Amino acid sequence: MFCQQDEIFMRRCLEIARHGIGHAAPNPMVGAVIVHEGEIIGEGFHARCGGPHAEVEAVRSVRHPELLPQSTLYVSLEPCCHYGKTPPCTELILKHRIPKVVVACSDPNPQVGGKGISRLREEGCEVVTGVLEAEARELNRRFFTFQEKRRPYIILKWAQSLDGFMDVARDGSEPESYWITNDALKIRVHQWRAEEPAIWVGANTILNDNPQLNVRHAAGRQPLRVACFNPLPAEPERYRLFDGQQPTLVFVPEPHPQAENLEYCVVPFPERAKGELFPREWLGMILSKLYERQVQSVLVEGGRVLLDSLLSAGLWDEARVLTGSVTLRRGMEAPTLPQQPESTEVVQDNSILYYRNR
Ligand SMILES: NC(=O)c1ccc[n+]([C@@H]2O[C@H](COP(=O)([O-])OP(=O)(O)OC[C@H]3O[C@@H](n4cnc5c(N)ncnc54)[C@H](OP(=O)(O)O)[C@@H]3O)[C@@H](O)[C@H]2O)c1
Ligand SMILES: [Zn+2]
């Protein structure tokens, strides 16, 4: 059983866990709070993959460790019990004789999966589970999808004009991008890029827009850039994707020499007619290559064929549709989604529709 106070402290765990976004992956974002007689005496979160776990940071932050044997540890994910990059948190809890642990949800990682909770209980530690479980799963939706579906969490994103076009009509002009939305949304997209470990775009988007696909209007880590080419375009150095400025993964049908920050991965390509969607199995194969590389989530930034392929295969988790205030009258029509948005955000004269594939 848990009470309202448990929820208050768990909410704090979730709040601080979020600071790990963009850095914790492929690990989950985790927050921990230590409470003594109703007062928080320590807290910590998992700041980056390979770094200390939230529980370790929380215990370290306690000024009077002698209070630990009379305290409760709140943590947004089941404590680990395996030796990974850091020693198990269950042993830390037992060593400090923390008598009670409140957990939001169990860890879907097969190396943990309930074993952390059992280990603590076996040693006489009281463990309460399920406090704000839905919120904790929502916060770590990328991590849970990655563990449970063995593929990255997929966020589709595109910008469209007021009249529903995602690109101007192209007439063989030099590759260049056309911005549909306002500056505030440009910054937002860069924040989103910093939150996901990878960005995937279709080949035509590279050829037509020549995007940099980096984070420059916000602070944060540069994502891995992903694209598929069959064949590799002539003079790839014409395109920024191949500039070696940030980690880039290119799927191709034939081997090419690797270069700094530029990995070529050889995969079979499907036989398909021009403009035809990519088959589900092929998309699944690309996603499993990303899974093998521990890419926990991917932001798919178009174009139309790639977005439609993922939509029709049902291989998506979220869609974020940005609508600008321009009218294009002709060009490439934006995809349509089979359901209603779950929420809408208005940003000056633009808007963002948020969809979930439930
Ligand atoms: N508004 C937005 O948010 C947004 C975002 C991104 C892109 N866009 C626009 O969308 C347009 C591109 O969309 P799209 O549907 O044409 O394509 P896409 O989804 O970006 O890329 C997939 C297409 O790339 C083509 N392609 C060309 N060369 C290729 C090669 N060497 N290897 C593999 N595929 C190759 C394929 O054409 P075939 O079917 O002929 O094989 C395939 O249909 C761009 O002009 C861009 O401006 C808009
Ligand atoms: Zn741990």
mmCIF file of N, CA and C in Angstrom, residues 214 222 225 240-248 260-261:
data_model
loop_
_atom_site.group_PDB
_atom_site.id
_atom_site.type_symbol
_atom_site.label_atom_id
_atom_site.label_comp_id
_atom_site.label_asym_id
_atom_site.label_seq_id
_atom_site.Cartn_x
_atom_site.Cartn_y
_atom_site.Cartn_z
ATOM 1 N N ASN A 214 21.913 18.712 -37.530
ATOM 2 C CA ASN A 214 22.634 18.828 -36.264
ATOM 3 C C ASN A 214 21.851 19.713 -35.289
ATOM 4 N N GLN A 222 25.009 16.163 -30.178
ATOM 5 C CA GLN A 222 24.713 15.972 -31.600
ATOM 6 C C GLN A 222 24.224 14.538 -31.815
ATOM 7 N N ARG A 225 23.363 10.755 -37.391
ATOM 8 C CA ARG A 225 22.544 10.961 -38.595
ATOM 9 C C ARG A 225 22.446 9.627 -39.336
ATOM 10 N N ARG A 240 25.935 17.687 -47.146
ATOM 11 C CA ARG A 240 26.431 17.894 -45.783
ATOM 12 C C ARG A 240 26.408 16.619 -44.957
ATOM 13 N N LEU A 241 25.512 15.697 -45.316
ATOM 14 C CA LEU A 241 25.443 14.432 -44.579
ATOM 15 C C LEU A 241 26.808 13.743 -44.524
ATOM 16 N N PHE A 242 27.605 13.943 -45.568
ATOM 17 C CA PHE A 242 28.880 13.217 -45.688
ATOM 18 C C PHE A 242 30.077 14.057 -45.236
ATOM 19 N N ASP A 243 29.810 15.150 -44.497
ATOM 20 C CA ASP A 243 30.905 16.073 -44.176
ATOM 21 C C ASP A 243 31.774 15.646 -42.985
ATOM 22 N N GLY A 244 31.422 14.519 -42.349
ATOM 23 C CA GLY A 244 32.253 14.038 -41.237
ATOM 24 C C GLY A 244 32.168 14.906 -39.989
ATOM 25 N N GLN A 245 31.228 15.825 -39.942
ATOM 26 C CA GLN A 245 31.135 16.746 -38.810
ATOM 27 C C GLN A 245 30.486 16.127 -37.577
ATOM 28 N N GLN A 246 29.743 15.037 -37.769
ATOM 29 C CA GLN A 246 29.125 14.372 -36.617
ATOM 30 C C GLN A 246 28.861 12.928 -37.002
ATOM 31 N N PRO A 247 28.708 12.044 -36.015
ATOM 32 C CA PRO A 247 28.540 10.627 -36.338
ATOM 33 C C PRO A 247 27.399 10.403 -37.333
ATOM 34 N N THR A 248 27.679 9.622 -38.365
ATOM 35 C CA THR A 248 26.718 9.408 -39.451
ATOM 36 C C THR A 248 26.761 7.941 -39.862
ATOM 37 N N GLU A 260 36.139 9.165 -41.139
ATOM 38 C CA GLU A 260 35.895 9.636 -39.786
ATOM 39 C C GLU A 260 34.435 10.076 -39.663
ATOM 40 N N ASN A 261 33.771 9.590 -38.632
ATOM 41 C CA ASN A 261 32.367 9.937 -38.372
ATOM 42 C C ASN A 261 31.412 9.467 -39.456
#
